[in-house]
PDB file of C-alpha atoms in Angstrom:
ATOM      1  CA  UNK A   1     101.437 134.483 274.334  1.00  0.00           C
ATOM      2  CA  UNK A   2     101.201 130.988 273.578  1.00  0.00           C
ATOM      3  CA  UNK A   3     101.636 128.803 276.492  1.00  0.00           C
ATOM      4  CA  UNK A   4     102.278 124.971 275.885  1.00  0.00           C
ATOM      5  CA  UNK A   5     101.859 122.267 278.388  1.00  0.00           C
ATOM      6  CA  UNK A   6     103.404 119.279 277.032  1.00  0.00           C
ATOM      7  CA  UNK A   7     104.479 115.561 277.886  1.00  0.00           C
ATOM      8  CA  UNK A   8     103.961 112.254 276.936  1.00  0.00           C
ATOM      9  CA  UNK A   9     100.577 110.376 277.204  1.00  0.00           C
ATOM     10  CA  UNK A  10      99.341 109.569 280.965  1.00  0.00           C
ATOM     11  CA  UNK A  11     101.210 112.590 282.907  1.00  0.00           C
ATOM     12  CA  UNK A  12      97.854 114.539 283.446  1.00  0.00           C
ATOM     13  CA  UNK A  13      98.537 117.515 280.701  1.00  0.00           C
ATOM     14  CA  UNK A  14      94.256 117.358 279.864  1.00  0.00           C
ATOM     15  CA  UNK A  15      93.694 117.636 283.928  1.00  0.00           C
ATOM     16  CA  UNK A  16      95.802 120.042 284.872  1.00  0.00           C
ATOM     17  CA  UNK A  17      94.389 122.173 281.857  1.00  0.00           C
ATOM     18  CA  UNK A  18      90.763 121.078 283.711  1.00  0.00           C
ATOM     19  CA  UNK A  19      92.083 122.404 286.456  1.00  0.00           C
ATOM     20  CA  UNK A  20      94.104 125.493 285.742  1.00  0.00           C
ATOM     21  CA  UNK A  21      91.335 127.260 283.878  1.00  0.00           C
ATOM     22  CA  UNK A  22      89.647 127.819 287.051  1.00  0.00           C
ATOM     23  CA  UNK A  23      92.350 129.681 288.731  1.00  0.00           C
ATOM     24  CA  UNK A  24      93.249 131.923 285.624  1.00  0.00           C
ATOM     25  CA  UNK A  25      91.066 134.463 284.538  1.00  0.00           C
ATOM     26  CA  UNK A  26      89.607 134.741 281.434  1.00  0.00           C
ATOM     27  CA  UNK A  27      92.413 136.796 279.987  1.00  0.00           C
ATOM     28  CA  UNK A  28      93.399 133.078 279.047  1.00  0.00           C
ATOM     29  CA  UNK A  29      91.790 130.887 276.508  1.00  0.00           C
ATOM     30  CA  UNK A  30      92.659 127.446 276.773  1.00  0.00           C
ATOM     31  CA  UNK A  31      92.622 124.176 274.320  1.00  0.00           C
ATOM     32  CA  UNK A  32      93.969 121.038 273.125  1.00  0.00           C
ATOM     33  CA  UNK A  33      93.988 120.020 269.911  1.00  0.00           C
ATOM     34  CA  UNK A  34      90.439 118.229 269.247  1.00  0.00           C
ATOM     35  CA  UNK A  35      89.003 121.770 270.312  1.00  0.00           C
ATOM     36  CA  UNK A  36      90.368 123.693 267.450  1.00  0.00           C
ATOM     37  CA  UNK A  37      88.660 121.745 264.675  1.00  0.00           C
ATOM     38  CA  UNK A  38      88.041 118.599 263.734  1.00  0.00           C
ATOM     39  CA  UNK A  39      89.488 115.365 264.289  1.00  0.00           C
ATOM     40  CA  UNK A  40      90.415 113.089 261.172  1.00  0.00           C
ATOM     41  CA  UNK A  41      89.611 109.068 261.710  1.00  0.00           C
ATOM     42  CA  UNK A  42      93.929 108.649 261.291  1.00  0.00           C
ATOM     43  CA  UNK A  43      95.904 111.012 263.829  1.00  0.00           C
ATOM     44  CA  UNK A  44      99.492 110.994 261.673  1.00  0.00           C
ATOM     45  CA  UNK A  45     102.019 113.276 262.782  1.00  0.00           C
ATOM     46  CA  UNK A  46     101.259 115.554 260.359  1.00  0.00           C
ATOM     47  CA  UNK A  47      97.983 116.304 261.226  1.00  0.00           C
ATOM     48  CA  UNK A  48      99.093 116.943 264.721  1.00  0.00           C
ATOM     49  CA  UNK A  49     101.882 119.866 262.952  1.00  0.00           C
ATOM     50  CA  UNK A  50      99.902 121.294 261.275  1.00  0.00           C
ATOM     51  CA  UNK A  51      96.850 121.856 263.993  1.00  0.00           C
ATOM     52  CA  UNK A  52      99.264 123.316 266.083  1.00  0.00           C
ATOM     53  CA  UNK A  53      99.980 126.092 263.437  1.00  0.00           C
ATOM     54  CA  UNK A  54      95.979 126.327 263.794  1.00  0.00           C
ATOM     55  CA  UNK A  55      96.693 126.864 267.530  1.00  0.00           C
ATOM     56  CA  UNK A  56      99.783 129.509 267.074  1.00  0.00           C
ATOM     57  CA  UNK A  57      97.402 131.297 264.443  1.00  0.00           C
ATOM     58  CA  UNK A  58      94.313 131.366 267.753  1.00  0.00           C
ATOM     59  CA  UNK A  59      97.303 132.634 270.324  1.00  0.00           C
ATOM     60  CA  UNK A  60      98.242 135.270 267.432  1.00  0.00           C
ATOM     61  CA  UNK A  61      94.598 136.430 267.632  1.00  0.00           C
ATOM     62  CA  UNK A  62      93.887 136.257 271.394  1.00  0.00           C
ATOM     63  CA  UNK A  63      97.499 138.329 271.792  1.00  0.00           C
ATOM     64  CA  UNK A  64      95.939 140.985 269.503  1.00  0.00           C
ATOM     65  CA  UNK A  65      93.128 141.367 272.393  1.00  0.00           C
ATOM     66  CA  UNK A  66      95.779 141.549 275.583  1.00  0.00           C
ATOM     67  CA  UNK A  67      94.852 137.955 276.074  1.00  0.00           C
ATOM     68  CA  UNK A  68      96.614 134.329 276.101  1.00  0.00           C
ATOM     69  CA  UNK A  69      96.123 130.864 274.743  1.00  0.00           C
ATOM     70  CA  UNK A  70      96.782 127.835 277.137  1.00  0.00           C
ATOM     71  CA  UNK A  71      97.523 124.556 274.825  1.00  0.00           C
ATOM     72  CA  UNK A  72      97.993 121.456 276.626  1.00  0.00           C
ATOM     73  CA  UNK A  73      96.344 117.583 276.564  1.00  0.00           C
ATOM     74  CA  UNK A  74      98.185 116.246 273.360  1.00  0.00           C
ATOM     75  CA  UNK A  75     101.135 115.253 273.241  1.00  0.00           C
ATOM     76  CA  UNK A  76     102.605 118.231 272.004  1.00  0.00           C
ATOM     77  CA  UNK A  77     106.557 119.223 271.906  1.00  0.00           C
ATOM     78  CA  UNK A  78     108.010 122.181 272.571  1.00  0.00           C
ATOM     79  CA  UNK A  79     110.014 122.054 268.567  1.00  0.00           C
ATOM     80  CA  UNK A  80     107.101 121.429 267.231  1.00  0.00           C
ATOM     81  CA  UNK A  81     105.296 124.813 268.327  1.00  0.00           C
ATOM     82  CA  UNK A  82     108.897 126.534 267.675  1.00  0.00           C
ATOM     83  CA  UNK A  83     108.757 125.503 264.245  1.00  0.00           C
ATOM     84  CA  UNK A  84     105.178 126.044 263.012  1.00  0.00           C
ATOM     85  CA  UNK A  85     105.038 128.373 260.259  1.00  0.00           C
ATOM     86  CA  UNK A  86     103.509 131.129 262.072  1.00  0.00           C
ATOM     87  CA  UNK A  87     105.518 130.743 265.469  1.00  0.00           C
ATOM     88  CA  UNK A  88     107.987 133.457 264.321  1.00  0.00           C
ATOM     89  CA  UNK A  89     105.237 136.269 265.562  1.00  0.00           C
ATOM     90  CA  UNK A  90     104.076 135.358 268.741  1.00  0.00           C
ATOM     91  CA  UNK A  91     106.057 134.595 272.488  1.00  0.00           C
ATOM     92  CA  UNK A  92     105.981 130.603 273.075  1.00  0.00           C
ATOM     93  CA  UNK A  93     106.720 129.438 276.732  1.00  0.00           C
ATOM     94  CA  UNK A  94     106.574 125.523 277.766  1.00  0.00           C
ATOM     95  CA  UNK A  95     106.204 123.969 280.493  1.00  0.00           C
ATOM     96  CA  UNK A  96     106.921 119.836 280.439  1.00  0.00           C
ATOM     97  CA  UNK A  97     105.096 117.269 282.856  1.00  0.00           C
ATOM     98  CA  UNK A  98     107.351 115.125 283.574  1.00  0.00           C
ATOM     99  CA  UNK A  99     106.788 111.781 286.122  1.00  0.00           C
ATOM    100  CA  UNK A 100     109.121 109.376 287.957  1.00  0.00           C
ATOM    101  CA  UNK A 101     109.243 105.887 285.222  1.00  0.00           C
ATOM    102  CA  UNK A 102     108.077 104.152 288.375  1.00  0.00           C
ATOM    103  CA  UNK A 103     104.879 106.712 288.687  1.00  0.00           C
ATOM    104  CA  UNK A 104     104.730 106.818 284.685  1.00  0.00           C
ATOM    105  CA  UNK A 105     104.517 103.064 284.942  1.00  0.00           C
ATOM    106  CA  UNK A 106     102.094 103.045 287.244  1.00  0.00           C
ATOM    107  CA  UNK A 107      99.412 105.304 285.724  1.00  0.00           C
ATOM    108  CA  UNK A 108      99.911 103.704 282.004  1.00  0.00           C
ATOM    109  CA  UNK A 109      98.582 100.515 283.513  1.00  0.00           C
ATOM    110  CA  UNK A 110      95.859 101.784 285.366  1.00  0.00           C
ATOM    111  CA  UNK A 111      95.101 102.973 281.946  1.00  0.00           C
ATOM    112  CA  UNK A 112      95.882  99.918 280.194  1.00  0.00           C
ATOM    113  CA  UNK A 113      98.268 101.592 277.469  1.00  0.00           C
ATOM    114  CA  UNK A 114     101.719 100.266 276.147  1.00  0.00           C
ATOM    115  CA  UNK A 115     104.523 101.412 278.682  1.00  0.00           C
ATOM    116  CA  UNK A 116     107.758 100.889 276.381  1.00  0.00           C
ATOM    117  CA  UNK A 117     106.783 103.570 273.620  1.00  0.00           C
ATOM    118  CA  UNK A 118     105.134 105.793 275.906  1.00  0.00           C
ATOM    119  CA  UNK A 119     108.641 106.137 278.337  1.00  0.00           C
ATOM    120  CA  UNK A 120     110.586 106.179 275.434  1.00  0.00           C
ATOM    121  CA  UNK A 121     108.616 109.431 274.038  1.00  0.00           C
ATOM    122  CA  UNK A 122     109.061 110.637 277.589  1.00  0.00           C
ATOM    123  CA  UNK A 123     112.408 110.049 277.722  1.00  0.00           C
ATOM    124  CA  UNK A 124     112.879 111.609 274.325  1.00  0.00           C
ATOM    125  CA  UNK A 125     110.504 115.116 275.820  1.00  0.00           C
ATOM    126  CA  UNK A 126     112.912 115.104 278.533  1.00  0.00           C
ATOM    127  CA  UNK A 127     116.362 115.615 276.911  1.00  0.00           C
ATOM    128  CA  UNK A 128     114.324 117.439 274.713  1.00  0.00           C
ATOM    129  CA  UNK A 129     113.728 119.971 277.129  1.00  0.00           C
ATOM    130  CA  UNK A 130     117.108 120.756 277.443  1.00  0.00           C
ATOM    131  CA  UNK A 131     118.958 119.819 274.273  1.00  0.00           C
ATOM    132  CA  UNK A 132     117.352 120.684 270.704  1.00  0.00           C
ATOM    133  CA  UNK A 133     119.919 118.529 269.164  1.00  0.00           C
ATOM    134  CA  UNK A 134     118.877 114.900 271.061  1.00  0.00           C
ATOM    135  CA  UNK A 135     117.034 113.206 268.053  1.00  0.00           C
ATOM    136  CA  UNK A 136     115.109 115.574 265.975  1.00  0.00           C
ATOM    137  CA  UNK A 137     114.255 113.199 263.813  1.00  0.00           C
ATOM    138  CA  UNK A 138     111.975 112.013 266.544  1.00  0.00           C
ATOM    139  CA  UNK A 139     109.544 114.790 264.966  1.00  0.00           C
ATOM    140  CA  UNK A 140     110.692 115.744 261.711  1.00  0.00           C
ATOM    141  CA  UNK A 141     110.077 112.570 260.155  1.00  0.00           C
ATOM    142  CA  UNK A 142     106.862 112.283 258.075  1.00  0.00           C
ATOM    143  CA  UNK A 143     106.264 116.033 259.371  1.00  0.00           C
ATOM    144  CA  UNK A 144     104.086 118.596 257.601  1.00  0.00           C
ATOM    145  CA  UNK A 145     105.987 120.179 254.451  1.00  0.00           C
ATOM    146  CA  UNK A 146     105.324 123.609 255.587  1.00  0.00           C
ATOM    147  CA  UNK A 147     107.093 122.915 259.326  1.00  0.00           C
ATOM    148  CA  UNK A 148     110.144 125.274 259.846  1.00  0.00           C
ATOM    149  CA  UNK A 149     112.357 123.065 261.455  1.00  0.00           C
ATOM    150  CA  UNK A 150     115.800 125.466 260.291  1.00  0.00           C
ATOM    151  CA  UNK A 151     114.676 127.787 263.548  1.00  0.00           C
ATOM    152  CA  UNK A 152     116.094 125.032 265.792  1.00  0.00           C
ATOM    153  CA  UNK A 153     117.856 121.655 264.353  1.00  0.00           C
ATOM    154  CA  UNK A 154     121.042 121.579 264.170  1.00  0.00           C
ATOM    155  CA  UNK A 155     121.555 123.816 267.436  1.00  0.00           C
ATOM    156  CA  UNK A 156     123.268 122.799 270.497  1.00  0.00           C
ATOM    157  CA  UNK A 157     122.294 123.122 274.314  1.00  0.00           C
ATOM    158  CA  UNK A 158     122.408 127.389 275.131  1.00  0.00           C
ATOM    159  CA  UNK A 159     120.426 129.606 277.354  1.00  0.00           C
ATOM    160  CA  UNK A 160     118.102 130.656 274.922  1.00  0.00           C
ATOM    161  CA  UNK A 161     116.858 126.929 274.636  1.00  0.00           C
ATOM    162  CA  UNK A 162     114.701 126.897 278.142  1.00  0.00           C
ATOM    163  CA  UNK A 163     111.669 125.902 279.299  1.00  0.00           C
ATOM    164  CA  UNK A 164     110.089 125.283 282.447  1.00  0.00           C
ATOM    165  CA  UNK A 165     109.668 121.739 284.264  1.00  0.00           C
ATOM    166  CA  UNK A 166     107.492 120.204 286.650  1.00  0.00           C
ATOM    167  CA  UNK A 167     107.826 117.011 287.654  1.00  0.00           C
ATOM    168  CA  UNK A 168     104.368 115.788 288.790  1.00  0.00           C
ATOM    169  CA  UNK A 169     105.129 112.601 290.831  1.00  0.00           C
ATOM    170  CA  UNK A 170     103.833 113.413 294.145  1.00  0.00           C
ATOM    171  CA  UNK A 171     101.514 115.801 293.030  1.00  0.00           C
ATOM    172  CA  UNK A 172      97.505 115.259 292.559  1.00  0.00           C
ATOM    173  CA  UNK A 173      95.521 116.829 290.056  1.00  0.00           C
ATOM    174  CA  UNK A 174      94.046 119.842 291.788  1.00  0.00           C
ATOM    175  CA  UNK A 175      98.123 120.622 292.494  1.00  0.00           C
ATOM    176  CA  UNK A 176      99.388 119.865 289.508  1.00  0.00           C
ATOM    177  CA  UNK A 177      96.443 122.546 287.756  1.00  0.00           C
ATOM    178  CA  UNK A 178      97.699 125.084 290.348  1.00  0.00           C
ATOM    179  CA  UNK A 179     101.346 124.724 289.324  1.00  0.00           C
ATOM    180  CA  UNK A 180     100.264 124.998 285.891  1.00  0.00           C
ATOM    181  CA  UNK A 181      98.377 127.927 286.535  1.00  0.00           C
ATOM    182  CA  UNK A 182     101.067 129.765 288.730  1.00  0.00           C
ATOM    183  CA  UNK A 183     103.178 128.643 285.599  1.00  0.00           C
ATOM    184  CA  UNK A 184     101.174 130.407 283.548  1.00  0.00           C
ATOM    185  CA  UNK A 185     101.614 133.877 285.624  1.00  0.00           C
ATOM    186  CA  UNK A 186     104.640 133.682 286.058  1.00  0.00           C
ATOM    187  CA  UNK A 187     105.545 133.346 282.125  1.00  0.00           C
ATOM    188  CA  UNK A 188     103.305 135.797 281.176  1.00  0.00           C
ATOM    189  CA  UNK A 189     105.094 138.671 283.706  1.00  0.00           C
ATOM    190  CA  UNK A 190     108.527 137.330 282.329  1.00  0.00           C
ATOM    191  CA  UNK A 191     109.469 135.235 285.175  1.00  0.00           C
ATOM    192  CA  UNK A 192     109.657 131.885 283.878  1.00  0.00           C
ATOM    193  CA  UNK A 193     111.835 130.967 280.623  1.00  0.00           C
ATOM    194  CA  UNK A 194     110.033 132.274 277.489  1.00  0.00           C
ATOM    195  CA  UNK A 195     110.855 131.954 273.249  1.00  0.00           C
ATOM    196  CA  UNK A 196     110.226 135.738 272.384  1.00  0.00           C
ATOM    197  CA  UNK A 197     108.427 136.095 268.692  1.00  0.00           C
ATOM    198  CA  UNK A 198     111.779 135.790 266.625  1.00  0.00           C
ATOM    199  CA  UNK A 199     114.153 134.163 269.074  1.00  0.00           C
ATOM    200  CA  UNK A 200     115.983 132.029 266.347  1.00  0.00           C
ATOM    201  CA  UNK A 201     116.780 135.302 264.121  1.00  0.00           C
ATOM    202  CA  UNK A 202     118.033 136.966 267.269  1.00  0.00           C
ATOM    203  CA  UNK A 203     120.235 133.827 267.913  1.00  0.00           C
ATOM    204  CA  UNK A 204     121.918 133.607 264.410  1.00  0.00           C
ATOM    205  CA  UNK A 205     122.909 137.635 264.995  1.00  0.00           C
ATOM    206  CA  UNK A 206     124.172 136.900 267.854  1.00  0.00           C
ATOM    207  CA  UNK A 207     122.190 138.896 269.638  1.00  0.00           C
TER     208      UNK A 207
END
């Protein structure tokens, strides 16, 4: 299974990956982005597509061994792992960080980045999470040719469009990496929402 931890920039996705790998076992691999090859001068969107087919292709592998690839630290959203080219053959569950705008605020100036872009993308990852038609365009544009963006644009809000939560406001980052991890359990044993390999086909058939 591939399991995604995404959000916008300054929620603690790279932490809580830090953190979570120490309370799974090593029947999960885990990685971001930079650790799967390397990492060109100009980060376009592009780029960022088409490393996470790189990433579906590891999961693919790792599944063939009764093991599981943890992806989080970029900035990585959930239709954008749905629609890589090799998503079709492999489960996909997500889990979103999500923060207060006061705490968001908060921790982009402690880390000196731009706040108004930075909510706006987490605005954007939070309807996201529970409407595939808010904006698509927010990650289609300029997107890698070979991106298979028919599997979900164009739908409207449904059960089969789920994925898990957490909103890290209160929480520090030894917490947050033990949510993430119990996360990670829990969608692996079928108990948090999950995108089985093929989900979109099932869909259409009405299934």
């Amino acid at each position: 299974m591939l399991l995604l931890v995404s959000g916008a920039s300054s929620v603690g996705k790279t932490t809580a990956r830090l953190h979570a790998r120490q309370l799974l076992d090593d029947t999960y691999e885990n990685a971001e982005l930079s650790t799967l090859g390397p990492i060109p001068a100009v980060q376009t969107v592009a780029w960022r597509q088409e490393r996470v087919e790189v990433a579906v292709r590891r999961a693919i592998a790792l599944e063939a061994e009764g093991r599981h690839l943890l992806l989080a630290g970029d900035p990585v959203p959930l239709g954008e792992a749905l629609a890589a080219p090799s998503a079709d053959r492999i489960d996909i569950a997500a889990c979103l960080l999500d923060l207060s705008d006061e705490a968001h605020l908060a921790r982009l100036a402690r880390r000196g980045e731009p706040s108004h872009a930075n909510q706006a993308f987490a605005a954007w990852l939070r309807a996201h999470a529970h409407d595939p038609g808010h904006l698509p365009e927010a990650v289609t544009n300029d997107s890698w040719p070979e991106m298979r963006w028919d599997r979900w644009v164009g739908r409207s809000p449904g059960p089969e469009w789920a994925m898990t939560v957490l909103d890290t406001s209160s929480l520090g980052p030894e917490e947050v990496g033990q949510a993430v991890a119990e996360w990670c359990r829990r969608a692996v044993a079928g108990e948090a929402p999950v995108f089985p390999a093929g989900w979109f086909a099932e869909v259409r058939e009405g299934r």
